[in-house]
Coordinates of C-alpha atoms and ligand atoms in Angstrom, one line a residue:
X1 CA 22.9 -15.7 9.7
X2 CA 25.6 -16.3 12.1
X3 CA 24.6 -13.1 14.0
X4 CA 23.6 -14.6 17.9
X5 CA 20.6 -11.6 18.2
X6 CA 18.8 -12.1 15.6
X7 CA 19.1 -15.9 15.3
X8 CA 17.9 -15.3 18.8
X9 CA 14.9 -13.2 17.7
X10 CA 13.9 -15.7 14.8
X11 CA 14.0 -18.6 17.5
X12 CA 11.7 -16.8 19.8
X13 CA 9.4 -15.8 17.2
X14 CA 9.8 -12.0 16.8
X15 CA 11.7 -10.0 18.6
X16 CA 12.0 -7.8 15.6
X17 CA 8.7 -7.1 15.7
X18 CA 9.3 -4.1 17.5
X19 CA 11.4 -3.2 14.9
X20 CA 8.8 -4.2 12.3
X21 CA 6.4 -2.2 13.9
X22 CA 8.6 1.1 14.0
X23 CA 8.4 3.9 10.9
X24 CA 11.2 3.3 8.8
X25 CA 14.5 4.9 9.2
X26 CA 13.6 7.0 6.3
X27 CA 10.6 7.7 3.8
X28 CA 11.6 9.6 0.7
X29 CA 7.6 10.4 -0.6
X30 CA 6.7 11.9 -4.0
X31 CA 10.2 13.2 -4.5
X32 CA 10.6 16.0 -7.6
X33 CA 14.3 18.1 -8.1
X34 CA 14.7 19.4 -11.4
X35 CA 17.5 21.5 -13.2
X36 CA 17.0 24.4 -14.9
X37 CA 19.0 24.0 -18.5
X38 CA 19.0 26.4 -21.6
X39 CA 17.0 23.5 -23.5
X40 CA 13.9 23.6 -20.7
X41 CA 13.6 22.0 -17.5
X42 CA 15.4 18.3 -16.8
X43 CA 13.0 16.6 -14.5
X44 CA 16.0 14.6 -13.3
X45 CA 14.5 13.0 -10.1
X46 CA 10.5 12.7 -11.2
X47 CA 8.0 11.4 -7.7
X48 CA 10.1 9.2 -6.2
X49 CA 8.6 6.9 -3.3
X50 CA 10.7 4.8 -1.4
X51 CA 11.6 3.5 2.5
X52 CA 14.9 2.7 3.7
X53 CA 13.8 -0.2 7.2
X54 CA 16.0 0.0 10.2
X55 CA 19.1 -2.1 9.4
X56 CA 18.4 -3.2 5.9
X57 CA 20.5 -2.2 2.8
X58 CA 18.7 -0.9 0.0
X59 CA 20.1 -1.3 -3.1
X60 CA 19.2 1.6 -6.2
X61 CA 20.4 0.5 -9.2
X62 CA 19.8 2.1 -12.8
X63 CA 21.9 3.0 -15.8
X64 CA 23.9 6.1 -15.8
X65 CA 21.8 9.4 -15.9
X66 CA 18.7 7.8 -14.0
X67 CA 18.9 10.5 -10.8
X68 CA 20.6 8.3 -8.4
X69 CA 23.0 10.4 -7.3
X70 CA 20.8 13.5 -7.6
X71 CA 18.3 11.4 -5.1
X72 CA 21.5 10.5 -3.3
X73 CA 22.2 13.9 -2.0
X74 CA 19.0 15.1 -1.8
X75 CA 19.4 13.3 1.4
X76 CA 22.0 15.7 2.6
X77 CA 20.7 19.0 0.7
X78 CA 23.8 18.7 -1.9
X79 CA 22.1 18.7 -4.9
X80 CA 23.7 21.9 -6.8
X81 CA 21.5 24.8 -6.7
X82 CA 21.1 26.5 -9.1
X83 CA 20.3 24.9 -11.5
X84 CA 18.9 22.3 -9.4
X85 CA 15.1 23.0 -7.9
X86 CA 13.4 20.8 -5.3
X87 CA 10.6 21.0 -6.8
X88 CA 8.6 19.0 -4.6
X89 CA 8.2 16.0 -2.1
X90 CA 9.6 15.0 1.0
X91 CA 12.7 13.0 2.4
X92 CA 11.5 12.0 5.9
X93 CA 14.3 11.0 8.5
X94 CA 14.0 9.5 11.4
X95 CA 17.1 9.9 14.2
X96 CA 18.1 6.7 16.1
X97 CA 20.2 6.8 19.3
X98 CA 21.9 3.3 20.8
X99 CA 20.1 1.1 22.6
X100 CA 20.8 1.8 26.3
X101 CA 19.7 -1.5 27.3
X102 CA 22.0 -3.5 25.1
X103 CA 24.2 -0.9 24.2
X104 CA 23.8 -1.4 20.3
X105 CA 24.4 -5.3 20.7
X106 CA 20.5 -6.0 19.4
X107 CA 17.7 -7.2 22.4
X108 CA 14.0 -7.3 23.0
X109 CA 13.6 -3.6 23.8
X110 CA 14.9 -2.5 20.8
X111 CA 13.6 -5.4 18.4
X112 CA 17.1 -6.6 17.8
X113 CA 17.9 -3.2 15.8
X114 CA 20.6 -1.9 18.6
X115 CA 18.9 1.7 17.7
X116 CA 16.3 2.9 19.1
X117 CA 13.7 5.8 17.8
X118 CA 14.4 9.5 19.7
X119 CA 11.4 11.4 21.0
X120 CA 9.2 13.7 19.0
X121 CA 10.8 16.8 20.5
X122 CA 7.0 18.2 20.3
X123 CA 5.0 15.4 21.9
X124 CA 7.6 13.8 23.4
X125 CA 6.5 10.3 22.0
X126 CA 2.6 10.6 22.4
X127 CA 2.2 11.4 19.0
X128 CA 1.8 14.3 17.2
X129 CA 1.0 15.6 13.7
X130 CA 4.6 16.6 13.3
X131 CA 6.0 12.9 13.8
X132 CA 2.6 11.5 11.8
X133 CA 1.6 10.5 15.2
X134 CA 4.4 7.6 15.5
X135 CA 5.9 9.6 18.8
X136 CA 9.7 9.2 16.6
X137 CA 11.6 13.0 16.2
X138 CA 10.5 13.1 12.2
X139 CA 12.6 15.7 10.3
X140 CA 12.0 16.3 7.1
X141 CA 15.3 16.6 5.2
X142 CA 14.5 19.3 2.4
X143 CA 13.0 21.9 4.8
X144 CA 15.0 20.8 8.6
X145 CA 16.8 24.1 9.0
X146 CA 20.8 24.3 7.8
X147 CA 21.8 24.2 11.4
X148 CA 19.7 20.6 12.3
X149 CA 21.3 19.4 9.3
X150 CA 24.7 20.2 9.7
X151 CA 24.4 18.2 13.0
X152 CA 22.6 15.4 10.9
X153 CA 25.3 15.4 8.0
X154 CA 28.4 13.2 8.9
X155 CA 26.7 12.4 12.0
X156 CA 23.1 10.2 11.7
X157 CA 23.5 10.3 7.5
X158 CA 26.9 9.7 6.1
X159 CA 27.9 9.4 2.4
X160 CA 30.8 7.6 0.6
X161 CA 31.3 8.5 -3.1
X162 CA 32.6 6.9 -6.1
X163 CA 36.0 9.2 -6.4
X164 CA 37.4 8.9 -2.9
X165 CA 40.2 11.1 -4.6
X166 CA 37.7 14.0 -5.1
X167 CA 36.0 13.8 -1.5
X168 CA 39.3 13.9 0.2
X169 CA 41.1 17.2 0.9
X170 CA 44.4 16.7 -0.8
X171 CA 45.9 19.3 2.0
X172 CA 45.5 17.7 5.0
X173 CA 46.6 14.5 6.1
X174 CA 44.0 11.4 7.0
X175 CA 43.9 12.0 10.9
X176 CA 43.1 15.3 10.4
X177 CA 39.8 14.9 7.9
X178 CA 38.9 11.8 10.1
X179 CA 39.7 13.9 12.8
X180 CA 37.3 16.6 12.2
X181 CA 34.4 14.7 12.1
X182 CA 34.8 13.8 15.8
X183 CA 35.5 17.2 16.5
X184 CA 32.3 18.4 15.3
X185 CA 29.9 15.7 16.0
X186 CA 31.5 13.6 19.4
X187 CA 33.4 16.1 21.2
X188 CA 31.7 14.7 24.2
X189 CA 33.1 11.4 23.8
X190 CA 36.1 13.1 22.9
X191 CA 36.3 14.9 26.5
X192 CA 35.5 11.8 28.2
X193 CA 37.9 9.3 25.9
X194 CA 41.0 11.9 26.8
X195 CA 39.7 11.6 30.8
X196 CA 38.9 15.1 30.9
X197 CA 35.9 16.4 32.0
X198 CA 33.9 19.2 33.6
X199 CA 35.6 22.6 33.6
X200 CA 37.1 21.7 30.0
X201 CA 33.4 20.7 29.1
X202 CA 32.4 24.8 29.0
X203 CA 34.8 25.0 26.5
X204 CA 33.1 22.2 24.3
X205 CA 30.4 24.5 22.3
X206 CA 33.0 26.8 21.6
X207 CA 35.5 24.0 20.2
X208 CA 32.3 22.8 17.9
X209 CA 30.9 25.8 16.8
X210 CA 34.7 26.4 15.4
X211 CA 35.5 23.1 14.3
X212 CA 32.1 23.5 11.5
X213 CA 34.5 25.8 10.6
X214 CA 37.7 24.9 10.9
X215 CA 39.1 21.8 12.6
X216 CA 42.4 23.1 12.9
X217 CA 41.6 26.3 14.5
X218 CA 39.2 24.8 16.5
X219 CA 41.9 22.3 17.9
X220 CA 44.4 25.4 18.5
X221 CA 41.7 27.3 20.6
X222 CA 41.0 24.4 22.7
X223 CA 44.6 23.6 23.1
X224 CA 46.0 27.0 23.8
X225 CA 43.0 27.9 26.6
X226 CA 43.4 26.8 30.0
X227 CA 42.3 24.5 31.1
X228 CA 42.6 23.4 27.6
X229 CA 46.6 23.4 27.6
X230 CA 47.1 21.0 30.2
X231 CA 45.5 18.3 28.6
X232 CA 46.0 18.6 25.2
X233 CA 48.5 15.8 25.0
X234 CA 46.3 13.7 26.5
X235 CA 43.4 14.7 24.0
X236 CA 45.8 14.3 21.2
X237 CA 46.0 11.3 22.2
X238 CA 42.6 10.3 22.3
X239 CA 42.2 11.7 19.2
X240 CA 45.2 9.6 17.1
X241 CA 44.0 6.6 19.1
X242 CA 39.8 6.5 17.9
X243 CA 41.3 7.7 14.2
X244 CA 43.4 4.2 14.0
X245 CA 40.6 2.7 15.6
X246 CA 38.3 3.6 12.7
X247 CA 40.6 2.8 10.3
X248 CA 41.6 -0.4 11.6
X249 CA 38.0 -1.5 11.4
X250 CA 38.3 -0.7 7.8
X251 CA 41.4 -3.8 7.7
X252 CA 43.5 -1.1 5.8
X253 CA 47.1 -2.6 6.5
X254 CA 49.7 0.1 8.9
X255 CA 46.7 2.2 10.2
X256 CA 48.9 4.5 12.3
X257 CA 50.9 5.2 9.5
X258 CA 47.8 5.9 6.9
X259 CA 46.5 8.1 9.5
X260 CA 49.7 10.2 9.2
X261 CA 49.8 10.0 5.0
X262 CA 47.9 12.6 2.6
X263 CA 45.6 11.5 0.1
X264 CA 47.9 11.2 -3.1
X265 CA 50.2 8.5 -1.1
X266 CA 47.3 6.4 -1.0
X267 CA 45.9 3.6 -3.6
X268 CA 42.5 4.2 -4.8
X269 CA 41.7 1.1 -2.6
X270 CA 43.2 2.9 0.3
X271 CA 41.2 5.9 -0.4
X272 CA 38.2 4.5 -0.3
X273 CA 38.8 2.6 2.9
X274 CA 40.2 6.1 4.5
X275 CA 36.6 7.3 3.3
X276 CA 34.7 4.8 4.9
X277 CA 36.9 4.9 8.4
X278 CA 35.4 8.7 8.1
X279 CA 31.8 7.7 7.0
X280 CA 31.5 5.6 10.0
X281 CA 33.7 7.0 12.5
X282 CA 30.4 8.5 14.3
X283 CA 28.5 5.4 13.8
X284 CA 25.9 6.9 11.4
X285 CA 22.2 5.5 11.4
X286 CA 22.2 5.5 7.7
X287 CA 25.1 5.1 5.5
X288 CA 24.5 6.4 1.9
X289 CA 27.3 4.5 -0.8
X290 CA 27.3 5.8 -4.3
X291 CA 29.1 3.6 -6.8
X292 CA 32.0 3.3 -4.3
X293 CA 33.5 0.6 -6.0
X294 CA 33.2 1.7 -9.5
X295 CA 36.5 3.4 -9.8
X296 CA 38.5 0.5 -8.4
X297 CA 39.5 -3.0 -10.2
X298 CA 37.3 -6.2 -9.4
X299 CA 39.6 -7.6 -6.7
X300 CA 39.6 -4.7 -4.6
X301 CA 35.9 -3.7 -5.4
X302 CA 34.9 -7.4 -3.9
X303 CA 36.8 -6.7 -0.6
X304 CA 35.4 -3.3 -0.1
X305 CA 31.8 -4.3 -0.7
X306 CA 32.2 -7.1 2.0
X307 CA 33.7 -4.5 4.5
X308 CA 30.8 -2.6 4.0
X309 CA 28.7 -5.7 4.3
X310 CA 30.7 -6.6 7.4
X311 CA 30.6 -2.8 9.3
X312 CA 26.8 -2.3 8.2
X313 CA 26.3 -6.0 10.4
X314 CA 28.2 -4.8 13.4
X315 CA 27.5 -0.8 13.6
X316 CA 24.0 -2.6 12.5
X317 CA 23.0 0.8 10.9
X318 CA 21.3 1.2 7.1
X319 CA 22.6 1.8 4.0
X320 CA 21.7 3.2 0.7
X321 CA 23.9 1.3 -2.1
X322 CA 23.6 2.8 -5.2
X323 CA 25.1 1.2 -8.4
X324 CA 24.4 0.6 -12.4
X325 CA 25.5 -2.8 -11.8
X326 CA 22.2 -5.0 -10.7
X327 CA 24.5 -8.5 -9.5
X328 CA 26.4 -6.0 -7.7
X329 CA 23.4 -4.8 -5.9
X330 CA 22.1 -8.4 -5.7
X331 CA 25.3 -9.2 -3.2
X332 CA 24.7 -6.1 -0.8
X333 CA 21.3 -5.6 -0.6
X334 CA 18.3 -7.3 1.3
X335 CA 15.6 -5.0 -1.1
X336 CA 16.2 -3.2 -4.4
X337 CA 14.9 -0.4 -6.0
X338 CA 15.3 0.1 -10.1
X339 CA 15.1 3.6 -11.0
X340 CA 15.0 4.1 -14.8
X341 CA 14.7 8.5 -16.0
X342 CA 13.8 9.8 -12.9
X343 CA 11.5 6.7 -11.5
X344 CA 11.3 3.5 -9.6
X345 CA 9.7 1.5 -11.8
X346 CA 10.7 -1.7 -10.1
X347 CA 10.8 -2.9 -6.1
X348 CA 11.2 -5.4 -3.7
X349 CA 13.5 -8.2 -2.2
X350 CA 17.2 -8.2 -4.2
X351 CA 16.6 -12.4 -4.1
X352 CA 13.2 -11.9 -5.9
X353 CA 14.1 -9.3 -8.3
X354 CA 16.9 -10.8 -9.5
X355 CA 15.3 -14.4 -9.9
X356 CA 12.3 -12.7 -11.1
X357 CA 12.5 -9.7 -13.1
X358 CA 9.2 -7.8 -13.9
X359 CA 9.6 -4.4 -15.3
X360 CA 11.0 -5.0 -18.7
X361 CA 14.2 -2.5 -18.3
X362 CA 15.0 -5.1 -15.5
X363 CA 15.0 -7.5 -17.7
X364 CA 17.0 -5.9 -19.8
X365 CA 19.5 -4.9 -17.0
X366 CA 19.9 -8.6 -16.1
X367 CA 20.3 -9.4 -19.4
X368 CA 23.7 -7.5 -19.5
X369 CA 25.6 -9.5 -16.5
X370 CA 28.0 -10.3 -17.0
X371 CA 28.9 -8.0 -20.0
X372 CA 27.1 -5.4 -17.7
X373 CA 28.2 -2.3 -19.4
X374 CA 31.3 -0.3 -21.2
X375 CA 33.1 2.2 -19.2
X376 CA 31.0 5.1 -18.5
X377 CA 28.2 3.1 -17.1
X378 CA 26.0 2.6 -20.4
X379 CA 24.3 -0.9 -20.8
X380 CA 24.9 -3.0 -23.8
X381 CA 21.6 -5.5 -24.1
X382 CA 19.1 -2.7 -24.1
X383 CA 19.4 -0.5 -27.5
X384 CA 19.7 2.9 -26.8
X385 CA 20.3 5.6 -24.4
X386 CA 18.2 6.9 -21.2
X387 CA 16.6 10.1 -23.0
X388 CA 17.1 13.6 -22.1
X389 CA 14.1 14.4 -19.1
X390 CA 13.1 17.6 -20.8
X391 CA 10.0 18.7 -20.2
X392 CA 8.6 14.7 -20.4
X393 CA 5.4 14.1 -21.7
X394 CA 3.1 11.8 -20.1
X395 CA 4.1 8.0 -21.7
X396 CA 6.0 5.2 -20.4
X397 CA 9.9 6.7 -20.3
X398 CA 10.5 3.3 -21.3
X399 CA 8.7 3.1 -24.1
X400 CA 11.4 4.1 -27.4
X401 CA 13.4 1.2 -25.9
X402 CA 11.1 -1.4 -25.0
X403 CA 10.8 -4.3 -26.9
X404 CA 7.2 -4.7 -25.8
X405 CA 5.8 -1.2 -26.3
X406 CA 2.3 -0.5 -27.5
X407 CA 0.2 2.6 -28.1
X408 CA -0.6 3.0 -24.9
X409 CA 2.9 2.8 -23.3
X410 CA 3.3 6.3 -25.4
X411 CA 0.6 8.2 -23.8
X412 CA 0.0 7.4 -20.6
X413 CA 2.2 6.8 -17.4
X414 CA 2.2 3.9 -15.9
X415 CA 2.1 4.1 -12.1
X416 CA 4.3 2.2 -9.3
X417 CA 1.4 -0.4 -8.2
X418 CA 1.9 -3.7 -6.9
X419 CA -0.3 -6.6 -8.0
X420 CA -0.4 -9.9 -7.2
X421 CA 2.2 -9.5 -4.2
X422 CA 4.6 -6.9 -2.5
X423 CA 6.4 -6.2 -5.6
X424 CA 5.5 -2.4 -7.2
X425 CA 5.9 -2.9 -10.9
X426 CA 5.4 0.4 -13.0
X427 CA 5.0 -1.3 -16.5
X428 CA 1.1 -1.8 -18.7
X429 CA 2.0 -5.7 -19.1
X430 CA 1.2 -6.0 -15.7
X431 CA -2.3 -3.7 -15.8
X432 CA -5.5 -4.3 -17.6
X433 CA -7.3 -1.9 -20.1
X434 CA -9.7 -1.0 -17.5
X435 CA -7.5 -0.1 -15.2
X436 CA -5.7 2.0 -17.1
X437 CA -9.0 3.0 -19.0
X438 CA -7.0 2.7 -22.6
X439 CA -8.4 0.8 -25.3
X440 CA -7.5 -3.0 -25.1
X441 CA -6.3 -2.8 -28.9
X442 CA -3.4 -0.5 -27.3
X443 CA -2.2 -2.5 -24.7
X444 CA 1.0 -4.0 -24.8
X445 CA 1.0 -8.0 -24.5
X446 CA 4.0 -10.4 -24.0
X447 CA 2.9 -12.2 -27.3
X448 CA 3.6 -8.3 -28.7
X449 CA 7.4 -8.5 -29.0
X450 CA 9.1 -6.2 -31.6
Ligands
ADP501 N1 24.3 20.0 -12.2 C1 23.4 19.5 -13.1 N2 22.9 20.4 -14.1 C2 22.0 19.9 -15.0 N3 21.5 18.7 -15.0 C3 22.0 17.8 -14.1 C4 22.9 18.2 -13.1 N4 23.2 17.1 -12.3 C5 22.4 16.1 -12.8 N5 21.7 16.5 -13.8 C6 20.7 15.8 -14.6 O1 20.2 14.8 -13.7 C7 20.2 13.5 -14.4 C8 20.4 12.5 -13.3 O2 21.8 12.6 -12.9 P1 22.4 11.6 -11.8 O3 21.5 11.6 -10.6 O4 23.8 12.0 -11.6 O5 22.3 10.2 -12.5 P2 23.0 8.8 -12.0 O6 23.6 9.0 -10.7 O7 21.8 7.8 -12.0 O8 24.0 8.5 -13.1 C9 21.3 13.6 -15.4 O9 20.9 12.9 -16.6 C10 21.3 15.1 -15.7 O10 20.5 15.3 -16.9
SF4_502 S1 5.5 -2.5 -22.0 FE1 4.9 -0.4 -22.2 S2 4.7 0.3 -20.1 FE2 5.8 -1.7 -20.0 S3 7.9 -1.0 -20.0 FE3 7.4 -1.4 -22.1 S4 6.8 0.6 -22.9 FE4 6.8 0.7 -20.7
MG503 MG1 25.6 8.7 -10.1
ZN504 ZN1 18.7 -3.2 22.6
ZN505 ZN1 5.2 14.2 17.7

């Protein structure tokens, strides 16, 4: 804790309670997306509950073929469809804008977050049944129409993937991808960076409406249009100079001359930094990482996850790490999630989890470190594979691979339910007979072990 806000907020007892007090940044609730397959329906992602908090990273970890990804970019609406069906629940988001009284450094007004809420655009912060009463703008991600989310996307949410190398556009050089973002979502700033402002400002909506487009002819309309013409060295400028600024946050080495390089001259190192600089060149509320250090060698993988660490702490915005590798998760997240075929079946504090595993696929995950897993993401301590979600009957998904698992485990579901503390566990051991309402003869016990 070497951060001077919130040291200052733990020494004068609370200032993050405002922030405490605030609906969280997001609320996935009850989440369902399927995919229709010749064999029957894959119910890939299967009532999915969780919260991302203001400023906290949230680690999902889970074998390969649990739906994190599919979760992933159910955030952003990018989940391929057809064949994929969201077939039910919600992904609630909730905006953030800077703090204009400490201008994103973290203060009272704004419980140390540097964000604050935007407005209900209904009630305009008395509540409303739109916002669940909280007076935040609430949008829900699944149904917001294409045009909201297209100013959401890249903007407030931004994603890094695993493949840097498939993200990228191998055509155009770094400035230009980076560049486009800023086109689209902070041509303002732009304007104002470049010291050009009000009659060029008319031509703004134009120059965005064409950059979701194209970027390049949206940068030759601008250019070639008086007043346009007469400043477009200077907006050049201001352009080149915030694209090496975002990438010299990232510590890539020679940023003006990465900016000027295509993809395939890059390392896969370099990539992934160039992908990051464009993640967060708009300062994004949430910040959604997907295995983004799986393709890369464990040197390089350790750097990039304590850049991420170290721009998360100073843009002081969320993320969403996703991994199959729970240690990994352990090191960048204040709260885990464990999804296992489709569900959470395990949740709290990274620190707790990882001292304390409950849910016996956890167990089994943490059992794998440091062999972890082979290549394509499979575990080696737990036997078998994740099965195929066709069609799933009601039983523990757990169940053909738990060392623990009793008659009841293949019949009924266990539910998400916290018991003795704040920690959900979805798992019989941790549920009595009568609250399940199965015979105690069927119950799975510790003393059970296969
Ligand atoms: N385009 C698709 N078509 C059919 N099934 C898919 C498709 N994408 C994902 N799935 C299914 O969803 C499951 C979850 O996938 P994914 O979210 O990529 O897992 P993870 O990221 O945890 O490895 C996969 O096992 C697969 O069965
Ligand atoms: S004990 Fe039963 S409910 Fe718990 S993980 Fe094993 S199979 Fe599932
Ligand atoms: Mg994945
Ligand atoms: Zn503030
Ligand atoms: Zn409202």
């Amino acid at each position: 804790m070497t951060d001077p806000a919130r040291t200052l907020g733990e020494e004068v007892g609370g200032l993050d309670a405002a922030a405490d007090r605030r609906a969280p940044l997001a609320s996935v609730q009850d989440l369902r997306i399927q995919f229709r397959t010749k064999a029957g329906r894959v119910h890939a992602v299967d009532g999915v509950s969780f919260d991302i908090r203001d400023g906290e990273a949230l680690g999902l970890v889970g074998e390969t073929g649990c739906g994190k990804t599919v979760t992933a970019r159910s955030f952003l609406r990018l989940v391929p469809s057809p064949p994929g069906i969201y077939a039910g629940g919600r992904v609630q988001f909730r905006p953030r804008k800077r703090c204009e009284v400490c201008g994103g450094a973290g203060c009272g007004a704004c419980g140390g977050a540097g964000r604050v809420p935007t407005a209900c655009p209904r009630c305009r912060g008395t509540g409303c049944s739109e916002c669940n009463l909280s007076g935040e703008e609430t949008v829900d991600l699944l149904r917001v129409p294409e045009r909201r989310l297209r100013e959401i996307r890249g903007n407030r949410i931004a994603m890094i993937f695993q493949d840097p190398g498939k993200a990228l556009n191998p055509a155009l050089p770094v400035k230009q991808q980076i560049a486009e973002v800023l086109h689209v979502h902070r041509s303002e700033e732009l304007l104002r960076r470049a010291g050009i402002d009000s009659d060029a400002g008319v031509l703004m909506p134009l120059l965005r409406r064409m950059a979701e487009q194209r970027s390049r002819r949206a940068e030759r309309v601008l250019l070639g249009l008086p007043p346009g013409r007469r400043h477009s060295r200077r907006l050049g400028a201001a352009v080149a100079e915030w694209v090496a600024e975002s990438l010299a946050e990232t510590r890539i080495a020679n940023p003006r001359k990465v900016m000027n390089s295509f993809p395939h001259e890059l390392s896969g190192g370099m990539k992934q930094r160039v992908m990051i600089a464009q993640a967060l060149a708009c300062d994004p509320d949430l910040l959604i990482a997907d295995e983004p250090t799986t393709a890369l060698d464990v040197t390089i993988q350790a750097r990039i996850l304590e850049l991420i660490r170290e721009l998360q702490d100073r843009h002081r915005s969320s993320v969403l790490y996703i991994s199959h590798d729970l240690a990994l998760v352990n090191q960048v997240s204040d709260r885990v999630a464990v999804m296992y075929a489709g569900r959470i079946v395990e949740s709290g504090p990274s620190q707790a989890v990882f001292r304390d595993p409950r849910h016996p696929y956890t167990r089994g995950l943490l059992a794998a470190i440091p062999t972890a897993t082979d290549e394509r993401g499979r575990l080696m301590a737990i036997e078998g594979t994740v099965p195929e979600l066709v069609d799933p009957q009601p039983a523990c998904r757990f169940h053909a691979r738990c060392p623990y698992a009793a008659p009841a485990c293949r019949t009924i579901d266990p539910p998400l339910r916290a018991h003795r503390d704040d920690r959900p566990v979805a798992c019989f051991l941790y549920e009595s007979a009568e609250e399940v309402g199965a015979d105690r003869s069927s119950m799975p016990t510790w003393a059970g072990r296969r």
